[in-house]
Amino acid sequence: MELKINMTIVLEDILKDKRRVALGGHVRPDGDCVGSCMGLYLYLKEQFPHIHTDVYLEGVPDAYRMISGTDEVKTEISEDGAYDLFICLDCGDTKRLGFSQPLFEEAGETLCIDHHISNEAYADNNYIVPDASSTSELVFTLIDREKISKAVAEALYMGIVHDTGVFQYSCTSPETMEIAAELMRKGINGSEIIEKTYYEKTYVQNQILGRALLESMLIMDKQCIVSVIRERSMRFFQAQPSDLEGIVSQLRQTKGVEVAIFLHEIEPQKFKVSLRSKGVVDVSVIAKHFGGGGHVRAAGVMMSGSSHDVINNITARIALQLDHVEKQDEE
Ligand code: 5GP
Ligand code: MN
């Protein structure tokens, strides 16, 4: 498939003659998804007031509600007719748009801004940079930095913080830090954003994290760690899917482990699988093999079957990659 990636996208040109614009992110929006969508939404409202702009996101997690404009987010489609332009942010494929996918299909023109390596450039215009730390960083590069307000800066900063694990993951480049610095100069309270949206956990979130850690198992000669949270545990703790964010990263921190596998049972025989690796295994390839996607070090996929089947299928693909690395080392 020929990729239609345009690295010289000029937002002003794409917005020319557009009167109604919609923004949308992926299902179960994370910090970067909410940050990039809200950052661009607020910027368009401030700088292009003649354009009617809407933002569509599945329920925004409470922790991100400190970002301006999150109370204006549309969680369902109203019957207002097609948009001139639909902008997808942080979304690796159209299916992941979830309820807003019909708006994408019906829009006069589409633009995709994303950093997932698995993204196959599905929109009319595509600004896809897999090396970028986050979609929020990409939004920063598309807008006029002189015109970034404090509210826009807060949203983009949150997105960068989340997808870099607070400037820790290998996707954090010198440019990422420079962008973060420029956002800080807009007068934001960076520490508060990090504390309130990233580190702070509700009691329920900590309880379910504890359960996942307690019941985790080391497998494949201690190279992998795996944990499963069942539907009945979600009910017991009265937890939401967004309460599970951060569990897989915590599992990966286990000393000596290369890959962390976290299974969330959505319904009987159906799991949301999260994969994280430390340095050798490319988990985006594994997720993509089973119909999902993501990044080299962080990816996800929906899988059916028993938890044993799912774990066996995933670990077989991990073993292939680890064997390959071992062979290369021997050569
Ligand atoms: P998480 O494990 O936190 O849900 O996702 C890790 C990364 O993989 C995120 O960047 C997310 O967008 C991506 N991802 C997670 N699940 C899926 C999926 O089912 N399909 C695709 N294409 N990407 C996914
Ligand atoms: Mn992202």
Short mmCIF file of C-alpha atoms and ligand atoms in Angstrom, two decimals:
data_model
loop_
_atom_site.label_atom_id
_atom_site.label_comp_id
_atom_site.label_asym_id
_atom_site.label_seq_id
_atom_site.Cartn_x
_atom_site.Cartn_y
_atom_site.Cartn_z
CA MET A 1 0.00 0.00 0.00
CA GLU A 2 1.33 3.39 -0.95
CA LEU A 3 1.47 5.73 2.00
CA LYS A 4 0.08 9.22 1.54
CA ILE A 5 2.09 10.91 4.24
CA ASN A 6 2.59 14.61 3.75
CA MET A 7 5.29 16.06 5.96
CA THR A 8 4.65 19.60 4.81
CA ILE A 9 1.11 19.92 6.05
CA VAL A 10 0.02 23.52 6.54
CA LEU A 11 -2.96 23.63 8.86
CA GLU A 12 -4.11 27.04 7.55
CA ASP A 13 -4.29 25.65 3.99
CA ILE A 14 -6.34 22.65 5.06
CA LEU A 15 -8.71 24.87 7.08
CA LYS A 16 -9.25 27.26 4.15
CA ASP A 17 -12.91 27.31 3.06
CA LYS A 18 -13.92 24.95 5.89
CA ARG A 19 -16.93 26.01 7.95
CA ARG A 20 -17.59 22.95 10.09
CA VAL A 21 -14.72 20.94 11.54
CA ALA A 22 -14.83 17.89 13.83
CA LEU A 23 -12.00 16.40 15.88
CA GLY A 24 -11.95 12.82 17.14
CA GLY A 25 -9.60 10.49 19.00
CA HIS A 26 -9.41 6.79 19.76
CA VAL A 27 -11.67 4.67 21.95
CA ARG A 28 -10.80 4.65 25.67
CA PRO A 29 -8.92 7.96 25.27
CA ASP A 30 -5.60 8.21 27.14
CA GLY A 31 -3.68 11.32 28.19
CA ASP A 32 -2.14 11.99 24.78
CA CYS A 33 -5.41 11.44 22.97
CA VAL A 34 -7.27 13.87 25.24
CA GLY A 35 -4.33 16.32 25.31
CA SER A 36 -3.89 16.47 21.53
CA CYS A 37 -7.63 16.67 20.82
CA MET A 38 -8.26 19.36 23.43
CA GLY A 39 -5.10 21.31 22.52
CA LEU A 40 -6.10 21.52 18.86
CA TYR A 41 -9.80 22.07 19.70
CA LEU A 42 -9.04 25.04 21.98
CA TYR A 43 -6.55 26.47 19.45
CA LEU A 44 -9.08 26.28 16.59
CA LYS A 45 -11.79 27.89 18.73
CA GLU A 46 -9.44 30.71 19.75
CA GLN A 47 -7.71 31.35 16.41
CA PHE A 48 -10.43 30.39 13.89
CA PRO A 49 -13.63 31.59 15.59
CA HIS A 50 -15.49 31.73 12.24
CA ILE A 51 -15.16 27.92 11.98
CA HIS A 52 -17.64 25.82 13.94
CA THR A 53 -15.48 23.22 15.71
CA ASP A 54 -16.65 20.17 17.68
CA VAL A 55 -14.61 17.52 19.49
CA TYR A 56 -15.80 13.91 19.85
CA LEU A 57 -14.37 11.61 22.51
CA GLU A 58 -15.64 8.60 24.38
CA GLY A 59 -15.94 9.53 28.11
CA VAL A 60 -12.98 11.63 29.24
CA PRO A 61 -11.49 10.07 32.43
CA ASP A 62 -12.04 12.23 35.53
CA ALA A 63 -8.32 12.80 36.03
CA TYR A 64 -8.13 14.75 32.74
CA ARG A 65 -11.10 17.00 33.52
CA MET A 66 -8.78 19.76 34.76
CA ILE A 67 -8.04 20.50 31.08
CA SER A 68 -10.16 23.40 29.73
CA GLY A 69 -13.03 22.57 27.42
CA THR A 70 -13.41 18.92 28.44
CA ASP A 71 -16.98 19.72 29.50
CA GLU A 72 -17.72 20.62 25.84
CA VAL A 73 -16.64 17.21 24.51
CA LYS A 74 -19.38 15.42 22.56
CA THR A 75 -19.82 11.78 23.54
CA GLU A 76 -22.46 10.99 20.90
CA ILE A 77 -23.33 12.11 17.39
CA SER A 78 -26.16 14.63 17.08
CA GLU A 79 -28.06 15.02 13.79
CA ASP A 80 -26.36 18.18 12.50
CA GLY A 81 -25.19 16.97 9.08
CA ALA A 82 -21.75 16.22 7.68
CA TYR A 83 -18.58 18.12 8.55
CA ASP A 84 -16.34 19.78 5.94
CA LEU A 85 -13.27 18.37 7.68
CA PHE A 86 -12.70 15.57 10.19
CA ILE A 87 -9.36 15.53 12.01
CA CYS A 88 -8.40 12.23 13.70
CA LEU A 89 -5.79 12.50 16.41
CA ASP A 90 -3.68 9.75 18.03
CA CYS A 91 -5.76 7.13 16.23
CA GLY A 92 -3.91 4.35 14.39
CA ASP A 93 -6.85 3.05 12.34
CA THR A 94 -10.43 4.10 11.52
CA LYS A 95 -11.99 1.31 13.60
CA ARG A 96 -10.36 2.80 16.69
CA LEU A 97 -12.38 5.99 16.22
CA GLY A 98 -15.29 4.08 17.73
CA PHE A 99 -18.60 5.98 17.77
CA SER A 100 -17.20 8.92 15.74
CA GLN A 101 -16.18 6.74 12.76
CA PRO A 102 -19.35 7.62 10.74
CA LEU A 103 -18.39 11.32 10.97
CA PHE A 104 -15.00 10.47 9.49
CA GLU A 105 -16.62 8.49 6.65
CA GLU A 106 -19.10 11.29 5.83
CA ALA A 107 -16.72 14.27 6.10
CA GLY A 108 -15.84 16.29 2.97
CA GLU A 109 -12.13 15.93 3.74
CA THR A 110 -10.08 14.14 6.38
CA LEU A 111 -6.77 14.74 8.14
CA CYS A 112 -4.94 12.29 10.38
CA ILE A 113 -2.34 13.48 12.92
CA ASP A 114 -0.65 10.51 14.60
CA HIS A 115 2.57 8.87 15.80
CA HIS A 116 1.60 5.17 15.74
CA ILE A 117 4.06 3.12 13.68
CA SER A 118 1.15 0.82 12.73
CA ASN A 119 -0.79 3.70 11.10
CA GLU A 120 -1.35 3.03 7.38
CA ALA A 121 -2.19 6.63 6.42
CA TYR A 122 -5.94 6.15 6.01
CA ALA A 123 -7.03 9.80 5.68
CA ASP A 124 -6.93 12.23 2.72
CA ASN A 125 -4.10 14.14 4.41
CA ASN A 126 -1.77 12.34 6.79
CA TYR A 127 0.76 13.80 9.20
CA ILE A 128 2.26 10.67 10.74
CA VAL A 129 5.60 10.75 12.53
CA PRO A 130 6.32 7.49 14.39
CA ASP A 131 9.44 9.00 15.99
CA ALA A 132 7.43 11.73 17.68
CA SER A 133 6.91 11.26 21.42
CA SER A 134 3.21 11.96 21.17
CA THR A 135 0.43 13.30 18.99
CA SER A 136 0.40 16.35 21.28
CA GLU A 137 3.99 17.09 20.21
CA LEU A 138 2.86 16.86 16.57
CA VAL A 139 -0.01 19.28 17.19
CA PHE A 140 2.54 21.72 18.62
CA THR A 141 4.55 21.56 15.37
CA LEU A 142 1.43 22.33 13.28
CA ILE A 143 0.20 25.41 15.13
CA ASP A 144 1.62 28.93 15.46
CA ARG A 145 3.68 28.78 18.68
CA GLU A 146 3.31 32.54 19.22
CA LYS A 147 -0.46 32.06 19.45
CA ILE A 148 -0.50 29.19 21.95
CA SER A 149 -2.61 30.17 24.96
CA LYS A 150 -2.12 28.86 28.49
CA ALA A 151 -5.13 26.54 28.08
CA VAL A 152 -3.75 25.04 24.84
CA ALA A 153 -0.32 24.67 26.47
CA GLU A 154 -1.82 22.79 29.43
CA ALA A 155 -3.55 20.29 27.16
CA LEU A 156 -0.49 19.62 24.98
CA TYR A 157 1.81 19.39 28.02
CA MET A 158 -0.46 16.78 29.56
CA GLY A 159 -0.37 14.72 26.35
CA ILE A 160 3.42 14.81 26.15
CA VAL A 161 3.77 13.94 29.84
CA HIS A 162 1.57 10.86 29.44
CA ASP A 163 3.09 9.37 26.30
CA THR A 164 6.65 9.90 27.54
CA GLY A 165 5.94 8.48 31.03
CA VAL A 166 6.91 11.92 32.42
CA PHE A 167 9.81 12.44 29.99
CA GLN A 168 11.29 9.00 30.71
CA TYR A 169 10.56 6.69 27.76
CA SER A 170 12.98 6.43 24.85
CA CYS A 171 10.56 8.40 22.64
CA THR A 172 11.56 11.52 24.63
CA SER A 173 13.85 13.49 22.29
CA PRO A 174 15.70 16.76 22.81
CA GLU A 175 12.92 18.36 20.70
CA THR A 176 10.32 16.95 23.10
CA MET A 177 12.06 18.68 26.00
CA GLU A 178 12.35 21.93 24.02
CA ILE A 179 8.64 21.83 23.22
CA ALA A 180 7.82 21.11 26.88
CA ALA A 181 9.98 24.09 27.88
CA GLU A 182 8.15 26.35 25.45
CA LEU A 183 4.82 25.17 26.82
CA MET A 184 6.02 25.88 30.37
CA ARG A 185 6.79 29.46 29.34
CA LYS A 186 3.09 29.93 28.64
CA GLY A 187 2.61 30.03 32.42
CA ILE A 188 1.28 26.53 33.04
CA ASN A 189 1.67 24.68 36.33
CA GLY A 190 3.54 21.63 34.99
CA SER A 191 3.99 19.95 38.38
CA GLU A 192 0.28 20.09 39.08
CA ILE A 193 -0.57 18.61 35.65
CA ILE A 194 1.88 15.75 36.25
CA GLU A 195 0.67 15.10 39.79
CA LYS A 196 -3.08 15.36 39.14
CA THR A 197 -3.33 13.65 35.76
CA TYR A 198 -0.49 11.11 35.88
CA TYR A 199 0.55 10.06 39.39
CA GLU A 200 -2.56 10.63 41.48
CA LYS A 201 -4.64 7.43 41.80
CA THR A 202 -8.03 6.88 43.36
CA TYR A 203 -8.29 4.31 46.11
CA VAL A 204 -10.01 1.91 43.68
CA GLN A 205 -7.22 2.35 41.12
CA ASN A 206 -4.59 1.50 43.72
CA GLN A 207 -6.57 -1.49 44.95
CA ILE A 208 -6.93 -2.99 41.48
CA LEU A 209 -3.27 -2.27 40.71
CA GLY A 210 -2.38 -4.15 43.90
CA ARG A 211 -4.52 -7.08 42.80
CA ALA A 212 -2.86 -7.17 39.36
CA LEU A 213 0.65 -7.10 40.87
CA LEU A 214 -0.17 -9.70 43.52
CA GLU A 215 -1.55 -12.14 40.97
CA SER A 216 1.08 -11.53 38.28
CA MET A 217 3.29 -14.39 37.11
CA LEU A 218 6.76 -14.57 35.64
CA ILE A 219 6.87 -16.79 32.55
CA MET A 220 9.22 -17.65 29.69
CA ASP A 221 12.24 -18.05 31.90
CA LYS A 222 11.30 -14.84 33.77
CA GLN A 223 11.60 -12.81 30.58
CA CYS A 224 7.89 -11.96 30.62
CA ILE A 225 5.43 -10.95 33.28
CA VAL A 226 1.72 -11.50 32.82
CA SER A 227 -1.36 -10.50 34.78
CA VAL A 228 -5.10 -10.81 34.18
CA ILE A 229 -7.93 -8.74 35.63
CA ARG A 230 -11.28 -10.51 35.35
CA GLU A 231 -14.71 -9.03 34.79
CA ARG A 232 -15.72 -10.16 38.29
CA SER A 233 -12.82 -8.20 39.84
CA MET A 234 -13.91 -5.09 37.94
CA ARG A 235 -17.38 -5.55 39.41
CA PHE A 236 -16.00 -6.22 42.89
CA PHE A 237 -13.90 -3.05 42.92
CA GLN A 238 -16.55 -1.10 40.95
CA ALA A 239 -13.74 -0.14 38.58
CA GLN A 240 -13.94 1.46 35.11
CA PRO A 241 -11.63 0.37 32.25
CA SER A 242 -9.76 3.70 32.61
CA ASP A 243 -8.91 2.69 36.20
CA LEU A 244 -6.54 0.07 34.72
CA GLU A 245 -4.27 2.62 33.06
CA GLY A 246 -0.71 2.39 34.34
CA ILE A 247 -0.91 -1.25 35.47
CA VAL A 248 1.02 -2.61 32.50
CA SER A 249 3.74 0.06 32.91
CA GLN A 250 4.11 -0.93 36.56
CA LEU A 251 4.44 -4.60 35.53
CA ARG A 252 7.17 -3.68 33.04
CA GLN A 253 9.22 -2.06 35.81
CA THR A 254 9.90 -5.53 37.22
CA LYS A 255 13.66 -6.12 37.23
CA GLY A 256 14.85 -8.60 34.59
CA VAL A 257 11.63 -8.63 32.61
CA GLU A 258 11.64 -7.85 28.87
CA VAL A 259 7.91 -7.85 28.11
CA ALA A 260 4.85 -7.14 30.26
CA ILE A 261 1.50 -8.58 29.17
CA PHE A 262 -1.70 -7.33 30.77
CA LEU A 263 -5.12 -8.84 30.02
CA HIS A 264 -8.37 -7.11 30.87
CA GLU A 265 -11.39 -9.40 30.48
CA ILE A 266 -14.01 -7.24 28.75
CA GLU A 267 -16.54 -10.08 28.51
CA PRO A 268 -16.22 -13.87 28.78
CA GLN A 269 -13.56 -15.07 26.30
CA LYS A 270 -12.73 -11.52 25.17
CA PHE A 271 -9.66 -9.61 26.36
CA LYS A 272 -8.15 -6.19 25.87
CA VAL A 273 -4.43 -6.98 25.75
CA SER A 274 -1.78 -4.39 26.61
CA LEU A 275 1.87 -5.06 25.77
CA ARG A 276 4.96 -3.20 26.93
CA SER A 277 8.59 -4.03 26.17
CA LYS A 278 11.88 -2.75 27.50
CA GLY A 279 14.23 -2.77 24.55
CA VAL A 280 14.49 -5.92 22.41
CA VAL A 281 10.97 -6.96 21.47
CA ASP A 282 8.89 -4.91 19.02
CA VAL A 283 5.40 -5.29 20.48
CA SER A 284 3.74 -3.26 17.70
CA VAL A 285 4.49 -6.14 15.30
CA ILE A 286 2.90 -8.64 17.68
CA ALA A 287 -0.21 -6.50 18.28
CA LYS A 288 -0.55 -5.89 14.53
CA HIS A 289 -0.26 -9.63 13.83
CA PHE A 290 -3.43 -10.16 15.90
CA GLY A 291 -5.28 -7.16 14.42
CA GLY A 292 -4.21 -4.42 16.85
CA GLY A 293 -1.40 -1.89 16.73
CA GLY A 294 0.61 0.69 18.59
CA HIS A 295 4.26 1.56 19.10
CA VAL A 296 7.48 -0.46 19.28
CA ARG A 297 7.52 -0.39 23.11
CA ALA A 298 3.75 -0.04 23.80
CA ALA A 299 0.95 -1.70 21.87
CA GLY A 300 -2.49 -3.20 22.29
CA VAL A 301 -5.02 -5.54 20.72
CA MET A 302 -8.40 -7.19 21.37
CA MET A 303 -8.20 -11.00 21.48
CA SER A 304 -10.74 -13.79 21.89
CA GLY A 305 -10.48 -17.16 23.60
CA SER A 306 -9.49 -18.28 27.08
CA SER A 307 -6.81 -16.28 28.90
CA HIS A 308 -4.48 -19.27 28.46
CA ASP A 309 -4.99 -19.27 24.69
CA VAL A 310 -4.38 -15.54 24.49
CA ILE A 311 -1.21 -15.73 26.59
CA ASN A 312 0.06 -18.75 24.60
CA ASN A 313 -0.53 -17.01 21.30
CA ILE A 314 1.21 -13.83 22.43
CA THR A 315 4.18 -15.55 24.06
CA ALA A 316 4.75 -17.65 20.92
CA ARG A 317 5.24 -14.41 18.95
CA ILE A 318 7.51 -12.98 21.67
CA ALA A 319 9.58 -16.20 21.62
CA LEU A 320 10.07 -15.84 17.85
CA GLN A 321 11.56 -12.39 18.34
CA LEU A 322 13.69 -13.38 21.34
CA ASP A 323 15.04 -16.45 19.48
CA HIS A 324 15.94 -14.21 16.58
CA VAL A 325 17.85 -11.85 18.88
CA GLU A 326 19.66 -14.80 20.50
CA LYS A 327 20.71 -16.12 17.06
CA GLN A 328 21.97 -12.68 16.06
CA ASP A 329 24.00 -12.49 19.28
CA GLU A 330 25.59 -15.87 18.49
CA GLU A 331 26.62 -14.77 15.01
P1 5GP B 1 -2.72 0.45 25.70
O1 5GP B 1 -2.07 -0.84 26.01
O2 5GP B 1 -2.30 1.55 26.63
O3 5GP B 1 -4.20 0.38 25.51
O4 5GP B 1 -2.20 0.88 24.27
C1 5GP B 1 -0.84 1.01 23.95
C2 5GP B 1 -0.71 1.63 22.58
O5 5GP B 1 -1.24 0.76 21.60
C3 5GP B 1 -1.48 2.95 22.44
O6 5GP B 1 -0.71 3.83 21.67
C4 5GP B 1 -2.75 2.56 21.74
O7 5GP B 1 -3.22 3.60 20.94
C5 5GP B 1 -2.35 1.34 20.92
N1 5GP B 1 -3.44 0.33 20.90
C6 5GP B 1 -4.01 -0.25 21.97
N2 5GP B 1 -4.98 -1.13 21.60
C7 5GP B 1 -5.02 -1.09 20.25
C8 5GP B 1 -5.83 -1.75 19.26
O8 5GP B 1 -6.70 -2.56 19.55
N3 5GP B 1 -5.57 -1.41 17.96
C9 5GP B 1 -4.61 -0.50 17.60
N4 5GP B 1 -4.44 -0.23 16.30
N5 5GP B 1 -3.84 0.12 18.50
C10 5GP B 1 -4.03 -0.15 19.80
MN MN B 2 -0.27 8.87 21.67
#
